[in-house]
Amino acid sequence: MFNILVCDDDKDIVEAIAIYLTTEGYNVLKAYDGVEALEVMRREEVHLIILDIMMPGMDGIHTAQLIRKESKVPLIFLSAKSEDADKILGLNIGADDYVTKPFNPLELIARVKSLLRRYTDFGTVNAKEEGSKVLKIRGLELYEDEKEVYVDGESVKLTPIEYKILKFFMENPGIVFNTDAIYEHVWDSDAVCTDNVIAVHIRHIREKIEINPKEPKYIQVVWGLGYKMLSTPKH
């Protein structure tokens, strides 16, 4: 059973989300501010976090920053703010998804299921084994069984979402994908306003796999169309 931490200073929202999650078979851990959320994280095994941004005391942004120092657990932000800048800020500090209030509970549950699938698929094995499936594009190597990525022999630490995006591109080199197609494959749900979400995650991937992220040699922008993985160096 997955343990899902729900943190919001509005107890009615926490209880409502808990009802839907419990119905789906999840175990719900509750917190009502950032400090309490961190205490739960350190006391319990948490598989996913639903975290409100606007909370008194320690807000969700600061809480997420502290969580990311200790854990890569999937994190969904809740916020009454719908502006792109707020979504980008949330993703930049390590959130995997962003849901705007008021939200459809069924949509939230769908996103929870999608992230947990990614979390489960990502796995935790560290050592490479003989015969494991590997994707290679020049100096970039992705070992599927171990969920490990190497660049020129150096290990790269990716979040589950970053790993899934990179794997998608490496499985389809040279093909241009728009942001909706990327989102639907990785999140396994319908795409809505995906441009900034995908752009932020790709920027994070580039920062980890590129020598110079401003001049990427692996994942390239095809202006007006989307992104693609280059199988040969760009001239």
mmCIF file of N, CA, C and O in Angstrom, residues 42-108:
data_model
loop_
_atom_site.group_PDB
_atom_site.id
_atom_site.type_symbol
_atom_site.label_atom_id
_atom_site.label_comp_id
_atom_site.label_asym_id
_atom_site.label_seq_id
_atom_site.Cartn_x
_atom_site.Cartn_y
_atom_site.Cartn_z
ATOM 1 N N ARG A 42 9.944 12.452 7.975
ATOM 2 C CA ARG A 42 11.077 11.855 8.675
ATOM 3 C C ARG A 42 10.657 10.686 9.568
ATOM 4 O O ARG A 42 11.502 9.886 9.976
ATOM 5 N N ARG A 43 9.362 10.595 9.830
ATOM 6 C CA ARG A 43 8.846 9.549 10.724
ATOM 7 C C ARG A 43 8.274 8.359 9.962
ATOM 8 O O ARG A 43 8.341 7.224 10.416
ATOM 9 N N GLU A 44 7.702 8.632 8.775
ATOM 10 C CA GLU A 44 6.993 7.600 8.013
ATOM 11 C C GLU A 44 7.637 7.411 6.637
ATOM 12 O O GLU A 44 8.329 8.296 6.130
ATOM 13 N N GLU A 45 7.383 6.268 6.046
ATOM 14 C CA GLU A 45 7.772 6.044 4.654
ATOM 15 C C GLU A 45 6.694 6.660 3.763
ATOM 16 O O GLU A 45 5.548 6.228 3.790
ATOM 17 N N VAL A 46 7.062 7.667 2.993
ATOM 18 C CA VAL A 46 6.119 8.395 2.148
ATOM 19 C C VAL A 46 6.442 8.115 0.687
ATOM 20 O O VAL A 46 7.597 8.215 0.268
ATOM 21 N N HIS A 47 5.424 7.766 -0.099
ATOM 22 C CA HIS A 47 5.637 7.441 -1.508
ATOM 23 C C HIS A 47 5.246 8.573 -2.448
ATOM 24 O O HIS A 47 5.652 8.585 -3.609
ATOM 25 N N LEU A 48 4.443 9.518 -1.972
ATOM 26 C CA LEU A 48 4.032 10.672 -2.788
ATOM 27 C C LEU A 48 3.512 11.754 -1.848
ATOM 28 O O LEU A 48 2.911 11.457 -0.813
ATOM 29 N N ILE A 49 3.737 13.015 -2.251
ATOM 30 C CA ILE A 49 3.300 14.152 -1.437
ATOM 31 C C ILE A 49 2.394 15.058 -2.261
ATOM 32 O O ILE A 49 2.700 15.375 -3.412
ATOM 33 N N ILE A 50 1.277 15.456 -1.673
ATOM 34 C CA ILE A 50 0.415 16.500 -2.236
ATOM 35 C C ILE A 50 0.548 17.687 -1.296
ATOM 36 O O ILE A 50 0.168 17.612 -0.127
ATOM 37 N N LEU A 51 1.096 18.780 -1.795
ATOM 38 C CA LEU A 51 1.516 19.882 -0.933
ATOM 39 C C LEU A 51 0.947 21.216 -1.397
ATOM 40 O O LEU A 51 1.157 21.616 -2.541
ATOM 41 N N ASP A 52 0.239 21.887 -0.505
ATOM 42 C CA ASP A 52 -0.280 23.221 -0.803
ATOM 43 C C ASP A 52 0.862 24.233 -0.770
ATOM 44 O O ASP A 52 1.789 24.111 0.040
ATOM 45 N N ILE A 53 0.804 25.232 -1.633
ATOM 46 C CA ILE A 53 1.855 26.248 -1.650
ATOM 47 C C ILE A 53 1.597 27.344 -0.620
ATOM 48 O O ILE A 53 2.470 27.699 0.167
ATOM 49 N N MET A 54 0.372 27.874 -0.614
ATOM 50 C CA MET A 54 0.069 29.017 0.246
ATOM 51 C C MET A 54 -0.371 28.543 1.628
ATOM 52 O O MET A 54 -1.536 28.229 1.857
ATOM 53 N N MET A 55 0.590 28.489 2.558
ATOM 54 C CA MET A 55 0.296 28.107 3.933
ATOM 55 C C MET A 55 0.978 29.083 4.884
ATOM 56 O O MET A 55 2.063 29.588 4.578
ATOM 57 N N PRO A 56 0.371 29.384 6.016
ATOM 58 C CA PRO A 56 1.007 30.270 6.995
ATOM 59 C C PRO A 56 2.242 29.599 7.585
ATOM 60 O O PRO A 56 2.375 28.374 7.569
ATOM 61 N N GLY A 57 3.158 30.409 8.110
ATOM 62 C CA GLY A 57 4.379 29.844 8.664
ATOM 63 C C GLY A 57 5.301 29.415 7.538
ATOM 64 O O GLY A 57 5.687 30.216 6.687
ATOM 65 N N MET A 58 5.645 28.141 7.496
ATOM 66 C CA MET A 58 6.488 27.603 6.428
ATOM 67 C C MET A 58 5.615 27.253 5.233
ATOM 68 O O MET A 58 4.801 26.336 5.288
ATOM 69 N N ASP A 59 5.773 27.989 4.135
ATOM 70 C CA ASP A 59 4.920 27.732 2.975
ATOM 71 C C ASP A 59 5.393 26.500 2.202
ATOM 72 O O ASP A 59 6.410 25.880 2.524
ATOM 73 N N GLY A 60 4.632 26.143 1.174
ATOM 74 C CA GLY A 60 4.935 24.937 0.423
ATOM 75 C C GLY A 60 6.246 25.000 -0.338
ATOM 76 O O GLY A 60 6.926 23.982 -0.495
ATOM 77 N N ILE A 61 6.611 26.196 -0.822
ATOM 78 C CA ILE A 61 7.860 26.343 -1.568
ATOM 79 C C ILE A 61 9.056 26.009 -0.679
ATOM 80 O O ILE A 61 9.924 25.204 -1.047
ATOM 81 N N HIS A 62 9.097 26.612 0.500
ATOM 82 C CA HIS A 62 10.207 26.353 1.430
ATOM 83 C C HIS A 62 10.193 24.895 1.881
ATOM 84 O O HIS A 62 11.242 24.242 1.968
ATOM 85 N N THR A 63 9.003 24.376 2.134
ATOM 86 C CA THR A 63 8.877 22.976 2.562
ATOM 87 C C THR A 63 9.421 22.041 1.481
ATOM 88 O O THR A 63 10.166 21.097 1.773
ATOM 89 N N ALA A 64 9.048 22.291 0.230
ATOM 90 C CA ALA A 64 9.509 21.439 -0.870
ATOM 91 C C ALA A 64 11.027 21.498 -1.027
ATOM 92 O O ALA A 64 11.673 20.480 -1.318
ATOM 93 N N GLN A 65 11.595 22.687 -0.842
ATOM 94 C CA GLN A 65 13.048 22.816 -0.942
ATOM 95 C C GLN A 65 13.750 21.943 0.100
ATOM 96 O O GLN A 65 14.759 21.292 -0.196
ATOM 97 N N LEU A 66 13.205 21.912 1.307
ATOM 98 C CA LEU A 66 13.796 21.090 2.367
ATOM 99 C C LEU A 66 13.576 19.601 2.098
ATOM 100 O O LEU A 66 14.460 18.783 2.340
ATOM 101 N N ILE A 67 12.399 19.276 1.582
ATOM 102 C CA ILE A 67 12.121 17.865 1.244
ATOM 103 C C ILE A 67 13.091 17.376 0.183
ATOM 104 O O ILE A 67 13.612 16.260 0.268
ATOM 105 N N ARG A 68 13.342 18.211 -0.821
ATOM 106 C CA ARG A 68 14.221 17.806 -1.918
ATOM 107 C C ARG A 68 15.675 17.604 -1.483
ATOM 108 O O ARG A 68 16.444 16.929 -2.173
ATOM 109 N N LYS A 69 16.045 18.147 -0.357
ATOM 110 C CA LYS A 69 17.389 17.903 0.164
ATOM 111 C C LYS A 69 17.516 16.495 0.729
ATOM 112 O O LYS A 69 18.631 15.980 0.882
ATOM 113 N N GLU A 70 16.368 15.878 1.041
ATOM 114 C CA GLU A 70 16.369 14.571 1.687
ATOM 115 C C GLU A 70 15.769 13.463 0.841
ATOM 116 O O GLU A 70 16.043 12.284 1.068
ATOM 117 N N SER A 71 14.924 13.814 -0.140
ATOM 118 C CA SER A 71 14.162 12.781 -0.830
ATOM 119 C C SER A 71 13.802 13.197 -2.248
ATOM 120 O O SER A 71 13.617 14.378 -2.533
ATOM 121 N N LYS A 72 13.682 12.183 -3.139
ATOM 122 C CA LYS A 72 13.218 12.386 -4.508
ATOM 123 C C LYS A 72 11.769 11.938 -4.660
ATOM 124 O O LYS A 72 11.285 11.732 -5.784
ATOM 125 N N VAL A 73 11.045 11.783 -3.567
ATOM 126 C CA VAL A 73 9.668 11.302 -3.615
ATOM 127 C C VAL A 73 8.824 12.191 -4.532
ATOM 128 O O VAL A 73 8.991 13.415 -4.541
ATOM 129 N N PRO A 74 7.939 11.606 -5.347
ATOM 130 C CA PRO A 74 7.088 12.426 -6.221
ATOM 131 C C PRO A 74 6.288 13.455 -5.436
ATOM 132 O O PRO A 74 5.783 13.152 -4.344
ATOM 133 N N LEU A 75 6.170 14.661 -5.993
ATOM 134 C CA LEU A 75 5.524 15.759 -5.286
ATOM 135 C C LEU A 75 4.590 16.515 -6.228
ATOM 136 O O LEU A 75 5.007 16.901 -7.323
ATOM 137 N N ILE A 76 3.353 16.682 -5.790
ATOM 138 C CA ILE A 76 2.363 17.469 -6.540
ATOM 139 C C ILE A 76 2.041 18.716 -5.735
ATOM 140 O O ILE A 76 1.654 18.629 -4.570
ATOM 141 N N PHE A 77 2.196 19.879 -6.349
ATOM 142 C CA PHE A 77 1.818 21.125 -5.700
ATOM 143 C C PHE A 77 0.336 21.418 -5.925
ATOM 144 O O PHE A 77 -0.195 21.218 -7.021
ATOM 145 N N LEU A 78 -0.308 21.928 -4.884
ATOM 146 C CA LEU A 78 -1.649 22.495 -4.998
ATOM 147 C C LEU A 78 -1.525 23.999 -4.822
ATOM 148 O O LEU A 78 -0.780 24.461 -3.952
ATOM 149 N N SER A 79 -2.237 24.760 -5.642
ATOM 150 C CA SER A 79 -2.174 26.213 -5.483
ATOM 151 C C SER A 79 -3.390 26.878 -6.078
ATOM 152 O O SER A 79 -3.943 26.413 -7.078
ATOM 153 N N ALA A 80 -3.799 27.982 -5.450
ATOM 154 C CA ALA A 80 -4.885 28.785 -5.994
ATOM 155 C C ALA A 80 -4.383 29.659 -7.130
ATOM 156 O O ALA A 80 -5.179 30.249 -7.869
ATOM 157 N N LYS A 81 -3.059 29.743 -7.289
ATOM 158 C CA LYS A 81 -2.476 30.555 -8.351
ATOM 159 C C LYS A 81 -2.345 29.721 -9.618
ATOM 160 O O LYS A 81 -1.870 28.603 -9.581
ATOM 161 N N SER A 82 -2.773 30.298 -10.732
ATOM 162 C CA SER A 82 -2.730 29.545 -11.990
ATOM 163 C C SER A 82 -1.750 30.138 -12.996
ATOM 164 O O SER A 82 -1.623 29.635 -14.103
ATOM 165 N N GLU A 83 -1.047 31.212 -12.615
ATOM 166 C CA GLU A 83 -0.141 31.849 -13.558
ATOM 167 C C GLU A 83 1.025 30.925 -13.907
ATOM 168 O O GLU A 83 1.506 30.150 -13.080
ATOM 169 N N ASP A 84 1.508 31.021 -15.154
ATOM 170 C CA ASP A 84 2.617 30.187 -15.594
ATOM 171 C C ASP A 84 3.850 30.380 -14.722
ATOM 172 O O ASP A 84 4.581 29.424 -14.454
ATOM 173 N N ALA A 85 4.104 31.612 -14.280
ATOM 174 C CA ALA A 85 5.294 31.878 -13.473
ATOM 175 C C ALA A 85 5.274 31.072 -12.186
ATOM 176 O O ALA A 85 6.312 30.575 -11.731
ATOM 177 N N ASP A 86 4.093 30.923 -11.585
ATOM 178 C CA ASP A 86 3.988 30.154 -10.347
ATOM 179 C C ASP A 86 4.218 28.673 -10.608
ATOM 180 O O ASP A 86 4.853 27.970 -9.816
ATOM 181 N N LYS A 87 3.699 28.178 -11.732
ATOM 182 C CA LYS A 87 3.903 26.776 -12.078
ATOM 183 C C LYS A 87 5.381 26.494 -12.338
ATOM 184 O O LYS A 87 5.922 25.477 -11.902
ATOM 185 N N ILE A 88 6.030 27.394 -13.049
ATOM 186 C CA ILE A 88 7.446 27.213 -13.360
ATOM 187 C C ILE A 88 8.281 27.228 -12.084
ATOM 188 O O ILE A 88 9.199 26.429 -11.915
ATOM 189 N N LEU A 89 7.937 28.135 -11.158
ATOM 190 C CA LEU A 89 8.658 28.184 -9.883
ATOM 191 C C LEU A 89 8.525 26.852 -9.156
ATOM 192 O O LEU A 89 9.513 26.307 -8.650
ATOM 193 N N GLY A 90 7.301 26.320 -9.115
ATOM 194 C CA GLY A 90 7.086 25.048 -8.441
ATOM 195 C C GLY A 90 7.887 23.923 -9.055
ATOM 196 O O GLY A 90 8.512 23.123 -8.355
ATOM 197 N N LEU A 91 7.904 23.856 -10.377
ATOM 198 C CA LEU A 91 8.656 22.811 -11.067
ATOM 199 C C LEU A 91 10.158 23.002 -10.897
ATOM 200 O O LEU A 91 10.910 22.036 -10.780
ATOM 201 N N ASN A 92 10.594 24.247 -10.865
ATOM 202 C CA ASN A 92 12.013 24.530 -10.732
ATOM 203 C C ASN A 92 12.582 24.055 -9.407
ATOM 204 O O ASN A 92 13.760 23.710 -9.312
ATOM 205 N N ILE A 93 11.776 24.051 -8.368
ATOM 206 C CA ILE A 93 12.308 23.635 -7.066
ATOM 207 C C ILE A 93 12.106 22.153 -6.814
ATOM 208 O O ILE A 93 12.399 21.659 -5.727
ATOM 209 N N GLY A 94 11.575 21.432 -7.827
ATOM 210 C CA GLY A 94 11.548 19.988 -7.702
ATOM 211 C C GLY A 94 10.200 19.320 -7.719
ATOM 212 O O GLY A 94 10.114 18.108 -7.536
ATOM 213 N N ALA A 95 9.116 20.067 -7.933
ATOM 214 C CA ALA A 95 7.800 19.434 -8.018
ATOM 215 C C ALA A 95 7.694 18.632 -9.313
ATOM 216 O O ALA A 95 8.294 18.985 -10.321
ATOM 217 N N ASP A 96 6.923 17.552 -9.281
ATOM 218 C CA ASP A 96 6.713 16.734 -10.476
ATOM 219 C C ASP A 96 5.448 17.135 -11.226
ATOM 220 O O ASP A 96 5.319 16.880 -12.416
ATOM 221 N N ASP A 97 4.502 17.757 -10.526
ATOM 222 C CA ASP A 97 3.258 18.179 -11.164
ATOM 223 C C ASP A 97 2.657 19.314 -10.358
ATOM 224 O O ASP A 97 3.072 19.590 -9.225
ATOM 225 N N TYR A 98 1.662 19.969 -10.935
ATOM 226 C CA TYR A 98 1.094 21.197 -10.357
ATOM 227 C C TYR A 98 -0.402 21.201 -10.663
ATOM 228 O O TYR A 98 -0.795 21.098 -11.826
ATOM 229 N N VAL A 99 -1.231 21.267 -9.619
ATOM 230 C CA VAL A 99 -2.678 21.260 -9.785
ATOM 231 C C VAL A 99 -3.247 22.545 -9.205
ATOM 232 O O VAL A 99 -2.939 22.926 -8.073
ATOM 233 N N THR A 100 -4.067 23.223 -9.996
ATOM 234 C CA THR A 100 -4.619 24.514 -9.592
ATOM 235 C C THR A 100 -5.974 24.341 -8.903
ATOM 236 O O THR A 100 -6.825 23.581 -9.372
ATOM 237 N N LYS A 101 -6.151 25.025 -7.790
ATOM 238 C CA LYS A 101 -7.442 25.056 -7.102
ATOM 239 C C LYS A 101 -8.373 26.040 -7.813
ATOM 240 O O LYS A 101 -7.913 27.082 -8.273
ATOM 241 N N PRO A 102 -9.687 25.774 -7.843
ATOM 242 C CA PRO A 102 -10.329 24.513 -7.441
ATOM 243 C C PRO A 102 -10.033 23.436 -8.460
ATOM 244 O O PRO A 102 -9.907 23.711 -9.652
ATOM 245 N N PHE A 103 -9.906 22.203 -7.999
ATOM 246 C CA PHE A 103 -9.513 21.118 -8.888
ATOM 247 C C PHE A 103 -10.580 20.023 -8.897
ATOM 248 O O PHE A 103 -11.381 19.890 -7.966
ATOM 249 N N ASN A 104 -10.564 19.267 -9.965
ATOM 250 C CA ASN A 104 -11.425 18.100 -10.068
ATOM 251 C C ASN A 104 -10.744 16.954 -9.313
ATOM 252 O O ASN A 104 -9.640 16.546 -9.688
ATOM 253 N N PRO A 105 -11.347 16.418 -8.261
ATOM 254 C CA PRO A 105 -10.704 15.340 -7.490
ATOM 255 C C PRO A 105 -10.297 14.145 -8.344
ATOM 256 O O PRO A 105 -9.270 13.523 -8.095
ATOM 257 N N LEU A 106 -11.093 13.837 -9.362
ATOM 258 C CA LEU A 106 -10.773 12.701 -10.219
ATOM 259 C C LEU A 106 -9.513 12.967 -11.033
ATOM 260 O O LEU A 106 -8.725 12.058 -11.299
ATOM 261 N N GLU A 107 -9.318 14.235 -11.432
ATOM 262 C CA GLU A 107 -8.093 14.591 -12.147
ATOM 263 C C GLU A 107 -6.893 14.461 -11.219
ATOM 264 O O GLU A 107 -5.833 13.956 -11.613
ATOM 265 N N LEU A 108 -7.046 14.906 -9.973
ATOM 266 C CA LEU A 108 -5.951 14.791 -9.009
ATOM 267 C C LEU A 108 -5.585 13.321 -8.789
ATOM 268 O O LEU A 108 -4.401 12.958 -8.774
#
